[in-house]
Amino acid sequence: MRRRFEKLVMKAAEHHELTKEELLCILQPEDDEEKILLFKKADEVRQRYCGDDVHLRGIIEFSNICEKNCLYCGLRKDNHKLNRYRIPEEEILNAAKKAYFLGYRTIVLQSGEDSWYTVDRLCGIVRKIKQHLDVAVTLCIGERTYEEYRELRKVGADRYLLKHETANPLLYSRLHPGMLFYDRINRLKWLKELGYQVGAGNIVGLPGQSIEDLADDILFLKQMDVDMAGIGPFIPHGNTPLGKTSGGTLDLTLRVLACTRLLLPRVHLPATTAVGTLHPYGREKALQCGANVVMPNITPAKYRKDYEIYPNKICIDEEPEHCRGCIQRRIESIGRTVATDYGHSLKLNKRGA
Ligand code: 5AD
Ligand code: SF4
Ligand code: FES
């Protein structure tokens, strides 16, 4: 058995192709020795294709108002216990400016699905950031129309993050009332067509999710040829219908990350905040299992505790300056460096763009 596992990990590390059945094997090491080999090979592939630079993306969580009702998420519409906010435009722009001076070259604008933000309002914000600051802008604001995505791209948005959450269409529809997996895929295709660098990604350890589903998530990311994949553990939130279920583990999340790196050598893989919430050194561990990106929070401190997607989120009492120093120390503590460029898609050169 050991020989097969080893052979498949080596094959994945060299050719970045596996069948679903083979992927299922390397997702489930049988002992520590196999697991260490999986993590080591993922780290080597990361080194070979991405180098030692870790890209920082500063996230501004500019509105926690959401019209959707995803069963797992603390921002869901039916959670009436949450204090809702929208950060005034001026403060969003100041947060972006501060992030720029802290050395960030990517600003991620993230929110719930909040239609108060018309495309004109959003375009205004993106345009101003792009006019005044030399940064890449990533949007993470959920499902919008093709025309809205097009307008936002026109004013300079570079990237779009729309996680597919789970590649199992049935599980997807159970967890997302009124939403369809098909609509999600379509939007990912539109975003690509419009020239965005596109991120998808899934949650690990959702109730009712099987290991086959996770293999499908990785194969889906590969098939979509995404530029970025946000993969993090499920953390149950008490004020949601899934509050009493169990969450995803650090171990399983690291295995999914490692397999993703083996099969998608050029993808940007963040060590998520959720993984940092599960374990004090979760992000460092993820960076050593294939991840090459960290997304520190740059939301002004007074809003942070209310962006409660899941409980016990890290950094909620911190100001952006503090997180910037903290993350630099963490990255350097494992012998890695902080990138100083925009951190665009690693596939752009290959595509000749
Ligand atoms: N645990 C982990 N991740 C979550 N998300 C939402 N709720 C949870 C949770 N309870 C993630 C989803 C979503 C992003 C905003 O946060 O993947 O895309
Ligand atoms: Fe809203 Fe996103 Fe949370 Fe779903 S996951 S409830 S769309 S913020
Ligand atoms: Fe925020 Fe460490 S990254 S306190």
mmCIF file of C-alpha atoms and ligand atoms in Angstrom:
data_model
loop_
_atom_site.group_PDB
_atom_site.id
_atom_site.type_symbol
_atom_site.label_atom_id
_atom_site.label_comp_id
_atom_site.label_asym_id
_atom_site.label_seq_id
_atom_site.Cartn_x
_atom_site.Cartn_y
_atom_site.Cartn_z
ATOM 1 C CA MET A 1 0.000 0.000 0.000
ATOM 2 C CA ARG A 2 2.801 2.358 1.022
ATOM 3 C CA ARG A 3 4.397 1.927 -2.379
ATOM 4 C CA ARG A 4 1.255 2.940 -4.212
ATOM 5 C CA PHE A 5 0.777 6.071 -2.101
ATOM 6 C CA GLU A 6 4.373 7.074 -2.650
ATOM 7 C CA LYS A 7 4.196 6.415 -6.356
ATOM 8 C CA LEU A 8 1.062 8.511 -6.727
ATOM 9 C CA VAL A 9 2.428 11.445 -4.743
ATOM 10 C CA MET A 10 5.572 11.393 -6.902
ATOM 11 C CA LYS A 11 3.475 11.200 -10.056
ATOM 12 C CA ALA A 12 1.341 14.147 -8.933
ATOM 13 C CA ALA A 13 4.419 16.178 -7.981
ATOM 14 C CA GLU A 14 5.932 15.606 -11.409
ATOM 15 C CA HIS A 15 2.993 15.588 -13.842
ATOM 16 C CA HIS A 16 0.226 17.340 -11.851
ATOM 17 C CA GLU A 17 -2.357 14.900 -13.168
ATOM 18 C CA LEU A 18 -4.246 12.178 -11.297
ATOM 19 C CA THR A 19 -7.494 10.319 -11.778
ATOM 20 C CA LYS A 20 -10.164 10.819 -9.144
ATOM 21 C CA GLU A 21 -9.427 7.395 -7.728
ATOM 22 C CA GLU A 22 -5.715 8.223 -7.446
ATOM 23 C CA LEU A 23 -6.463 11.586 -5.886
ATOM 24 C CA LEU A 24 -8.664 9.866 -3.289
ATOM 25 C CA CYS A 25 -5.684 7.722 -2.350
ATOM 26 C CA ILE A 26 -3.270 10.614 -1.747
ATOM 27 C CA LEU A 27 -5.947 12.623 0.085
ATOM 28 C CA GLN A 28 -5.971 9.859 2.706
ATOM 29 C CA PRO A 29 -2.484 9.002 3.933
ATOM 30 C CA GLU A 30 -2.528 5.921 6.142
ATOM 31 C CA ASP A 31 0.157 6.952 8.607
ATOM 32 C CA ASP A 32 2.358 9.884 9.578
ATOM 33 C CA GLU A 33 5.087 8.872 7.203
ATOM 34 C CA GLU A 34 2.742 9.072 4.213
ATOM 35 C CA LYS A 35 1.320 12.351 5.418
ATOM 36 C CA ILE A 36 4.763 13.890 5.855
ATOM 37 C CA LEU A 37 5.652 12.817 2.318
ATOM 38 C CA LEU A 38 2.470 14.429 0.927
ATOM 39 C CA PHE A 39 3.174 17.720 2.720
ATOM 40 C CA LYS A 40 6.845 17.698 1.750
ATOM 41 C CA LYS A 41 6.128 17.162 -1.943
ATOM 42 C CA ALA A 42 3.457 19.891 -1.921
ATOM 43 C CA ASP A 43 5.994 22.241 -0.326
ATOM 44 C CA GLU A 44 8.548 21.353 -3.010
ATOM 45 C CA VAL A 45 6.074 22.009 -5.834
ATOM 46 C CA ARG A 46 5.187 25.355 -4.235
ATOM 47 C CA GLN A 47 8.895 26.167 -4.061
ATOM 48 C CA ARG A 48 9.499 25.177 -7.663
ATOM 49 C CA TYR A 49 6.580 27.111 -9.195
ATOM 50 C CA CYS A 50 6.011 30.003 -6.761
ATOM 51 C CA GLY A 51 9.359 30.471 -5.033
ATOM 52 C CA ASP A 52 9.662 31.570 -1.414
ATOM 53 C CA ASP A 53 7.743 34.833 -1.782
ATOM 54 C CA VAL A 54 4.446 35.035 0.086
ATOM 55 C CA HIS A 55 1.938 37.463 -1.402
ATOM 56 C CA LEU A 56 -0.089 39.630 0.952
ATOM 57 C CA ARG A 57 -3.623 40.687 0.089
ATOM 58 C CA GLY A 58 -5.176 43.260 2.392
ATOM 59 C CA ILE A 59 -8.891 42.632 2.932
ATOM 60 C CA ILE A 60 -11.392 45.388 3.672
ATOM 61 C CA GLU A 61 -14.672 43.892 4.872
ATOM 62 C CA PHE A 62 -16.694 46.916 3.846
ATOM 63 C CA SER A 63 -20.244 45.658 4.542
ATOM 64 C CA ASN A 64 -21.541 42.721 6.574
ATOM 65 C CA ILE A 65 -25.062 43.062 5.220
ATOM 66 C CA CYS A 66 -26.122 40.009 3.235
ATOM 67 C CA GLU A 67 -29.306 39.106 1.416
ATOM 68 C CA LYS A 68 -28.408 35.429 1.142
ATOM 69 C CA ASN A 69 -28.995 32.713 3.670
ATOM 70 C CA CYS A 70 -26.096 30.263 3.342
ATOM 71 C CA LEU A 71 -26.658 27.737 6.124
ATOM 72 C CA TYR A 72 -23.090 27.904 7.461
ATOM 73 C CA CYS A 73 -22.468 31.633 7.514
ATOM 74 C CA GLY A 74 -22.844 34.062 10.398
ATOM 75 C CA LEU A 75 -23.623 36.925 7.993
ATOM 76 C CA ARG A 76 -26.734 35.137 6.667
ATOM 77 C CA LYS A 77 -29.832 37.295 6.398
ATOM 78 C CA ASP A 78 -31.751 35.422 9.103
ATOM 79 C CA ASN A 79 -29.080 35.977 11.754
ATOM 80 C CA HIS A 80 -30.761 38.868 13.552
ATOM 81 C CA LYS A 81 -28.234 38.862 16.377
ATOM 82 C CA LEU A 82 -25.552 40.486 14.277
ATOM 83 C CA ASN A 83 -24.886 44.215 14.381
ATOM 84 C CA ARG A 84 -24.863 45.239 10.701
ATOM 85 C CA TYR A 85 -22.660 47.924 9.180
ATOM 86 C CA ARG A 86 -21.582 49.571 5.952
ATOM 87 C CA ILE A 87 -18.268 51.394 6.055
ATOM 88 C CA PRO A 88 -18.593 54.911 4.608
ATOM 89 C CA GLU A 89 -16.762 55.355 1.308
ATOM 90 C CA GLU A 90 -14.299 57.833 2.782
ATOM 91 C CA GLU A 91 -13.225 55.307 5.407
ATOM 92 C CA ILE A 92 -12.884 52.539 2.817
ATOM 93 C CA LEU A 93 -10.580 54.749 0.772
ATOM 94 C CA ASN A 94 -8.560 55.678 3.845
ATOM 95 C CA ALA A 95 -8.192 52.021 4.789
ATOM 96 C CA ALA A 96 -6.919 51.291 1.267
ATOM 97 C CA LYS A 97 -4.486 54.187 1.464
ATOM 98 C CA LYS A 98 -3.168 53.028 4.806
ATOM 99 C CA ALA A 99 -2.747 49.504 3.431
ATOM 100 C CA TYR A 100 -0.777 50.890 0.500
ATOM 101 C CA PHE A 101 1.602 52.662 2.866
ATOM 102 C CA LEU A 102 1.958 49.429 4.843
ATOM 103 C CA GLY A 103 3.247 47.837 1.644
ATOM 104 C CA TYR A 104 0.152 46.025 0.380
ATOM 105 C CA ARG A 105 -0.079 45.826 -3.410
ATOM 106 C CA THR A 106 -3.434 44.060 -3.528
ATOM 107 C CA ILE A 107 -6.605 45.373 -1.927
ATOM 108 C CA VAL A 108 -9.498 42.929 -1.586
ATOM 109 C CA LEU A 109 -12.933 44.507 -1.258
ATOM 110 C CA GLN A 110 -15.168 41.969 0.441
ATOM 111 C CA SER A 111 -18.791 42.125 1.618
ATOM 112 C CA GLY A 112 -21.984 40.153 1.977
ATOM 113 C CA GLU A 113 -24.356 40.231 -0.978
ATOM 114 C CA ASP A 114 -25.545 43.773 -0.371
ATOM 115 C CA SER A 115 -27.538 45.324 -3.214
ATOM 116 C CA TRP A 116 -27.382 48.769 -1.574
ATOM 117 C CA TYR A 117 -24.043 48.825 -3.363
ATOM 118 C CA THR A 118 -25.237 49.509 -6.853
ATOM 119 C CA VAL A 119 -22.742 49.033 -9.636
ATOM 120 C CA ASP A 120 -22.291 52.834 -9.747
ATOM 121 C CA ARG A 121 -21.380 53.003 -6.075
ATOM 122 C CA LEU A 122 -18.983 50.092 -6.423
ATOM 123 C CA CYS A 123 -17.420 51.508 -9.586
ATOM 124 C CA GLY A 124 -16.885 54.801 -7.763
ATOM 125 C CA ILE A 125 -14.917 53.063 -5.025
ATOM 126 C CA VAL A 126 -12.849 50.896 -7.382
ATOM 127 C CA ARG A 127 -12.104 53.842 -9.687
ATOM 128 C CA LYS A 128 -10.859 55.996 -6.829
ATOM 129 C CA ILE A 129 -8.629 53.266 -5.421
ATOM 130 C CA LYS A 130 -7.140 52.555 -8.847
ATOM 131 C CA GLN A 131 -6.672 56.271 -9.566
ATOM 132 C CA HIS A 132 -4.872 57.104 -6.369
ATOM 133 C CA LEU A 133 -3.021 53.927 -5.452
ATOM 134 C CA ASP A 134 -0.697 51.663 -7.362
ATOM 135 C CA VAL A 135 -2.453 48.438 -6.341
ATOM 136 C CA ALA A 136 -4.314 45.489 -7.799
ATOM 137 C CA VAL A 137 -7.971 45.323 -6.765
ATOM 138 C CA THR A 138 -9.799 42.080 -6.035
ATOM 139 C CA LEU A 139 -13.568 42.001 -5.611
ATOM 140 C CA CYS A 140 -15.305 39.466 -3.417
ATOM 141 C CA ILE A 141 -18.919 40.606 -3.387
ATOM 142 C CA GLY A 142 -20.846 37.578 -4.588
ATOM 143 C CA GLU A 143 -23.247 37.008 -7.450
ATOM 144 C CA ARG A 144 -23.908 39.932 -9.775
ATOM 145 C CA THR A 145 -25.037 40.282 -13.377
ATOM 146 C CA TYR A 146 -22.713 40.004 -16.369
ATOM 147 C CA GLU A 147 -23.148 43.721 -17.037
ATOM 148 C CA GLU A 148 -22.153 44.631 -13.492
ATOM 149 C CA TYR A 149 -19.047 42.455 -13.682
ATOM 150 C CA ARG A 150 -18.242 44.110 -17.021
ATOM 151 C CA GLU A 151 -18.565 47.665 -15.643
ATOM 152 C CA LEU A 152 -16.435 46.833 -12.617
ATOM 153 C CA ARG A 153 -13.771 45.355 -14.850
ATOM 154 C CA LYS A 154 -13.842 48.493 -17.016
ATOM 155 C CA VAL A 155 -13.057 50.775 -14.084
ATOM 156 C CA GLY A 156 -10.045 48.666 -13.220
ATOM 157 C CA ALA A 157 -10.969 45.711 -10.989
ATOM 158 C CA ASP A 158 -8.272 43.118 -11.686
ATOM 159 C CA ARG A 159 -9.478 40.004 -9.917
ATOM 160 C CA TYR A 160 -12.653 38.398 -8.658
ATOM 161 C CA LEU A 161 -13.060 35.864 -5.906
ATOM 162 C CA LEU A 162 -16.225 33.760 -6.052
ATOM 163 C CA LYS A 163 -15.787 30.569 -4.099
ATOM 164 C CA HIS A 164 -17.684 27.578 -5.446
ATOM 165 C CA GLU A 165 -17.978 26.393 -1.792
ATOM 166 C CA THR A 166 -18.648 22.774 -2.796
ATOM 167 C CA ALA A 167 -18.551 21.045 -6.174
ATOM 168 C CA ASN A 168 -21.345 18.667 -5.130
ATOM 169 C CA PRO A 169 -24.438 20.262 -6.736
ATOM 170 C CA LEU A 170 -26.858 18.579 -4.329
ATOM 171 C CA LEU A 171 -24.909 19.625 -1.229
ATOM 172 C CA TYR A 172 -24.571 23.076 -2.798
ATOM 173 C CA SER A 173 -28.319 23.504 -3.131
ATOM 174 C CA ARG A 174 -28.938 22.189 0.402
ATOM 175 C CA LEU A 175 -26.515 24.726 1.888
ATOM 176 C CA HIS A 176 -27.540 27.678 -0.280
ATOM 177 C CA PRO A 177 -31.306 28.195 -0.272
ATOM 178 C CA GLY A 178 -32.485 29.595 -3.589
ATOM 179 C CA MET A 179 -29.077 29.272 -5.234
ATOM 180 C CA LEU A 180 -27.808 26.879 -7.891
ATOM 181 C CA PHE A 181 -24.349 25.453 -8.475
ATOM 182 C CA TYR A 182 -24.951 25.956 -12.183
ATOM 183 C CA ASP A 183 -25.301 29.755 -11.702
ATOM 184 C CA ARG A 184 -22.058 29.763 -9.795
ATOM 185 C CA ILE A 185 -20.105 28.006 -12.565
ATOM 186 C CA ASN A 186 -21.616 30.291 -15.152
ATOM 187 C CA ARG A 187 -20.450 33.337 -13.264
ATOM 188 C CA LEU A 188 -16.940 31.941 -12.934
ATOM 189 C CA LYS A 189 -16.946 31.530 -16.712
ATOM 190 C CA TRP A 190 -18.219 35.095 -17.272
ATOM 191 C CA LEU A 191 -15.548 36.486 -14.991
ATOM 192 C CA LYS A 192 -12.860 34.671 -16.951
ATOM 193 C CA GLU A 193 -14.308 35.853 -20.233
ATOM 194 C CA LEU A 194 -14.205 39.437 -18.950
ATOM 195 C CA GLY A 195 -10.496 39.114 -18.280
ATOM 196 C CA TYR A 196 -10.532 38.947 -14.510
ATOM 197 C CA GLN A 197 -7.994 36.801 -12.724
ATOM 198 C CA VAL A 198 -10.429 34.421 -11.116
ATOM 199 C CA GLY A 199 -10.501 32.730 -7.749
ATOM 200 C CA ALA A 200 -12.814 29.939 -6.654
ATOM 201 C CA GLY A 201 -12.422 27.596 -3.705
ATOM 202 C CA ASN A 202 -14.247 25.384 -1.266
ATOM 203 C CA ILE A 203 -15.007 24.844 2.378
ATOM 204 C CA VAL A 204 -13.537 21.724 4.002
ATOM 205 C CA GLY A 205 -15.549 19.638 6.473
ATOM 206 C CA LEU A 206 -19.069 20.784 5.686
ATOM 207 C CA PRO A 207 -21.811 18.622 7.207
ATOM 208 C CA GLY A 208 -22.728 15.945 4.685
ATOM 209 C CA GLN A 209 -19.535 16.418 2.653
ATOM 210 C CA SER A 210 -17.593 13.273 1.724
ATOM 211 C CA ILE A 211 -13.939 12.789 0.840
ATOM 212 C CA GLU A 212 -15.124 12.148 -2.747
ATOM 213 C CA ASP A 213 -16.699 15.616 -2.698
ATOM 214 C CA LEU A 214 -13.346 17.101 -1.706
ATOM 215 C CA ALA A 215 -11.611 15.237 -4.532
ATOM 216 C CA ASP A 216 -14.255 16.701 -6.850
ATOM 217 C CA ASP A 217 -13.528 20.178 -5.464
ATOM 218 C CA ILE A 218 -9.861 19.848 -6.388
ATOM 219 C CA LEU A 219 -10.670 18.433 -9.831
ATOM 220 C CA PHE A 220 -13.193 21.235 -10.349
ATOM 221 C CA LEU A 221 -10.537 23.862 -9.544
ATOM 222 C CA LYS A 222 -8.220 22.174 -12.017
ATOM 223 C CA GLN A 223 -10.837 21.922 -14.713
ATOM 224 C CA MET A 224 -11.767 25.600 -14.293
ATOM 225 C CA ASP A 225 -8.069 26.444 -14.436
ATOM 226 C CA VAL A 226 -8.508 29.083 -11.714
ATOM 227 C CA ASP A 227 -5.830 31.611 -10.852
ATOM 228 C CA MET A 228 -6.541 31.355 -7.163
ATOM 229 C CA ALA A 229 -8.189 28.873 -4.793
ATOM 230 C CA GLY A 230 -9.442 29.869 -1.340
ATOM 231 C CA ILE A 231 -9.691 26.687 0.697
ATOM 232 C CA GLY A 232 -10.550 26.809 4.384
ATOM 233 C CA PRO A 233 -12.126 24.698 7.131
ATOM 234 C CA PHE A 234 -15.794 24.912 8.077
ATOM 235 C CA ILE A 235 -16.169 26.511 11.521
ATOM 236 C CA PRO A 236 -19.688 26.156 12.971
ATOM 237 C CA HIS A 237 -21.387 29.386 13.997
ATOM 238 C CA GLY A 238 -23.865 29.214 16.895
ATOM 239 C CA ASN A 239 -26.402 31.554 15.302
ATOM 240 C CA THR A 240 -26.812 29.480 12.144
ATOM 241 C CA PRO A 241 -28.736 26.254 11.405
ATOM 242 C CA LEU A 242 -25.392 24.385 11.378
ATOM 243 C CA GLY A 243 -24.300 25.719 14.771
ATOM 244 C CA LYS A 244 -24.364 22.346 16.488
ATOM 245 C CA THR A 245 -22.599 20.325 13.794
ATOM 246 C CA SER A 246 -18.879 19.570 13.870
ATOM 247 C CA GLY A 247 -16.395 21.598 11.849
ATOM 248 C CA GLY A 248 -13.555 20.814 9.473
ATOM 249 C CA THR A 249 -10.218 19.785 10.970
ATOM 250 C CA LEU A 250 -6.821 21.353 10.451
ATOM 251 C CA ASP A 251 -5.438 18.021 9.288
ATOM 252 C CA LEU A 252 -8.022 17.491 6.565
ATOM 253 C CA THR A 253 -7.676 21.108 5.417
ATOM 254 C CA LEU A 254 -3.900 20.737 5.108
ATOM 255 C CA ARG A 255 -4.309 17.532 3.097
ATOM 256 C CA VAL A 256 -6.725 19.248 0.705
ATOM 257 C CA LEU A 257 -4.308 22.183 0.355
ATOM 258 C CA ALA A 258 -1.364 19.879 -0.317
ATOM 259 C CA CYS A 259 -3.247 17.887 -2.981
ATOM 260 C CA THR A 260 -4.431 21.120 -4.591
ATOM 261 C CA ARG A 261 -0.853 22.366 -4.854
ATOM 262 C CA LEU A 262 0.253 19.062 -6.411
ATOM 263 C CA LEU A 263 -2.435 19.190 -9.083
ATOM 264 C CA LEU A 264 -2.487 22.983 -9.663
ATOM 265 C CA PRO A 265 1.178 23.982 -9.410
ATOM 266 C CA ARG A 266 0.640 27.597 -10.528
ATOM 267 C CA VAL A 267 -2.424 28.455 -8.477
ATOM 268 C CA HIS A 268 -2.320 31.125 -5.777
ATOM 269 C CA LEU A 269 -3.258 29.341 -2.557
ATOM 270 C CA PRO A 270 -3.964 31.411 0.537
ATOM 271 C CA ALA A 271 -3.293 30.218 4.063
ATOM 272 C CA THR A 272 -6.742 31.353 5.186
ATOM 273 C CA THR A 273 -7.786 33.245 8.275
ATOM 274 C CA ALA A 274 -10.031 30.261 9.094
ATOM 275 C CA VAL A 275 -7.001 27.968 9.254
ATOM 276 C CA GLY A 276 -5.364 30.517 11.566
ATOM 277 C CA THR A 277 -8.484 30.380 13.725
ATOM 278 C CA LEU A 278 -8.261 26.584 14.149
ATOM 279 C CA HIS A 279 -4.655 26.621 15.367
ATOM 280 C CA PRO A 280 -2.233 29.363 16.540
ATOM 281 C CA TYR A 281 0.220 28.308 13.819
ATOM 282 C CA GLY A 282 -2.384 27.192 11.292
ATOM 283 C CA ARG A 283 -1.313 29.715 8.680
ATOM 284 C CA GLU A 284 2.374 28.782 8.994
ATOM 285 C CA LYS A 285 1.461 25.118 8.615
ATOM 286 C CA ALA A 286 -0.621 25.886 5.512
ATOM 287 C CA LEU A 287 2.298 27.864 4.041
ATOM 288 C CA GLN A 288 4.400 24.720 4.485
ATOM 289 C CA CYS A 289 1.821 22.474 2.773
ATOM 290 C CA GLY A 290 1.533 24.367 -0.504
ATOM 291 C CA ALA A 291 0.083 27.797 0.322
ATOM 292 C CA ASN A 292 1.816 30.964 -0.954
ATOM 293 C CA VAL A 293 -0.600 33.779 -0.052
ATOM 294 C CA VAL A 294 -1.864 35.366 3.177
ATOM 295 C CA MET A 295 -4.812 37.718 3.375
ATOM 296 C CA PRO A 296 -4.457 39.934 6.455
ATOM 297 C CA ASN A 297 -7.399 41.977 7.592
ATOM 298 C CA ILE A 298 -7.112 45.729 6.926
ATOM 299 C CA THR A 299 -10.650 46.581 8.042
ATOM 300 C CA PRO A 300 -10.629 49.446 10.592
ATOM 301 C CA ALA A 301 -10.671 47.774 14.050
ATOM 302 C CA LYS A 302 -14.057 49.113 15.144
ATOM 303 C CA TYR A 303 -15.913 47.115 12.469
ATOM 304 C CA ARG A 304 -13.987 43.870 12.690
ATOM 305 C CA LYS A 305 -15.869 41.977 15.366
ATOM 306 C CA ASP A 306 -19.093 42.345 13.383
ATOM 307 C CA TYR A 307 -17.763 40.593 10.282
ATOM 308 C CA GLU A 308 -18.438 37.366 12.082
ATOM 309 C CA ILE A 309 -18.636 34.759 9.329
ATOM 310 C CA TYR A 310 -17.635 32.207 11.994
ATOM 311 C CA PRO A 311 -16.813 32.606 15.717
ATOM 312 C CA ASN A 312 -13.398 33.275 17.306
ATOM 313 C CA LYS A 313 -12.014 34.843 14.144
ATOM 314 C CA ILE A 314 -8.449 35.999 14.698
ATOM 315 C CA CYS A 315 -7.266 39.624 14.618
ATOM 316 C CA ILE A 316 -10.611 41.155 15.627
ATOM 317 C CA ASP A 317 -9.053 43.520 18.178
ATOM 318 C CA GLU A 318 -6.073 44.420 16.038
ATOM 319 C CA GLU A 319 -5.378 47.485 13.923
ATOM 320 C CA PRO A 320 -3.976 46.986 10.387
ATOM 321 C CA GLU A 321 -0.447 48.070 11.438
ATOM 322 C CA HIS A 322 -0.318 45.334 14.023
ATOM 323 C CA CYS A 323 -1.384 42.554 11.624
ATOM 324 C CA ARG A 324 1.125 43.754 9.042
ATOM 325 C CA GLY A 325 4.027 43.341 11.478
ATOM 326 C CA CYS A 326 2.650 40.099 12.885
ATOM 327 C CA ILE A 327 2.289 38.463 9.507
ATOM 328 C CA GLN A 328 5.739 39.545 8.345
ATOM 329 C CA ARG A 329 7.291 37.961 11.451
ATOM 330 C CA ARG A 330 5.316 34.774 10.929
ATOM 331 C CA ILE A 331 6.370 34.498 7.275
ATOM 332 C CA GLU A 332 10.021 35.146 8.066
ATOM 333 C CA SER A 333 9.936 32.698 10.996
ATOM 334 C CA ILE A 334 9.493 29.848 8.514
ATOM 335 C CA GLY A 335 12.237 31.082 6.185
ATOM 336 C CA ARG A 336 9.977 32.727 3.625
ATOM 337 C CA THR A 337 9.894 36.271 2.250
ATOM 338 C CA VAL A 338 7.177 38.881 1.782
ATOM 339 C CA ALA A 339 6.589 39.689 -1.882
ATOM 340 C CA THR A 340 6.746 43.317 -2.974
ATOM 341 C CA ASP A 341 5.032 43.023 -6.375
ATOM 342 C CA TYR A 342 1.303 42.864 -7.186
ATOM 343 C CA GLY A 343 1.225 39.100 -7.029
ATOM 344 C CA HIS A 344 -0.728 38.686 -10.250
ATOM 345 C CA SER A 345 -1.737 35.275 -11.540
ATOM 346 C CA LEU A 346 1.177 32.880 -11.933
ATOM 347 C CA LYS A 347 -0.397 31.720 -15.156
ATOM 348 C CA LEU A 348 -0.281 35.069 -16.968
ATOM 349 C CA ASN A 349 3.192 34.509 -18.412
ATOM 350 C CA LYS A 350 2.232 31.104 -19.641
ATOM 351 C CA ARG A 351 -0.841 32.536 -21.335
ATOM 352 C CA GLY A 352 1.341 35.168 -22.939
ATOM 353 C CA ALA A 353 -0.647 38.046 -21.419
HETATM 354 N N1 5AD B 1 -16.804 28.496 8.291
HETATM 355 C C1 5AD B 1 -15.848 28.644 7.344
HETATM 356 N N2 5AD B 1 -15.957 29.437 6.279
HETATM 357 C C2 5AD B 1 -17.102 30.138 6.132
HETATM 358 N N3 5AD B 1 -17.499 30.997 5.185
HETATM 359 C C3 5AD B 1 -18.728 31.424 5.508
HETATM 360 N N4 5AD B 1 -19.139 30.856 6.654
HETATM 361 C C4 5AD B 1 -18.139 30.040 7.062
HETATM 362 C C5 5AD B 1 -17.962 29.190 8.188
HETATM 363 N N5 5AD B 1 -18.903 29.047 9.108
HETATM 364 C C6 5AD B 1 -16.698 31.374 4.029
HETATM 365 C C7 5AD B 1 -17.364 31.007 2.724
HETATM 366 C C8 5AD B 1 -17.615 32.316 2.049
HETATM 367 C C9 5AD B 1 -16.689 33.285 2.748
HETATM 368 C C10 5AD B 1 -17.235 34.651 2.817
HETATM 369 O O1 5AD B 1 -16.533 32.762 4.044
HETATM 370 O O2 5AD B 1 -16.498 30.209 1.950
HETATM 371 O O3 5AD B 1 -17.326 32.307 0.686
HETATM 372 FE FE1 SF4 B 2 -23.796 36.004 2.488
HETATM 373 FE FE2 SF4 B 2 -21.459 35.083 1.562
HETATM 374 FE FE3 SF4 B 2 -22.245 34.539 4.057
HETATM 375 FE FE4 SF4 B 2 -23.509 33.390 1.997
HETATM 376 S S1 SF4 B 2 -21.335 33.086 2.576
HETATM 377 S S2 SF4 B 2 -24.507 34.343 3.790
HETATM 378 S S3 SF4 B 2 -23.459 35.047 0.481
HETATM 379 S S4 SF4 B 2 -21.748 36.558 3.250
HETATM 380 FE FE1 FES B 3 -3.554 39.923 12.730
HETATM 381 FE FE2 FES B 3 -1.429 38.327 13.535
HETATM 382 S S1 FES B 3 -2.167 38.734 11.514
HETATM 383 S S2 FES B 3 -2.697 39.747 14.722
#
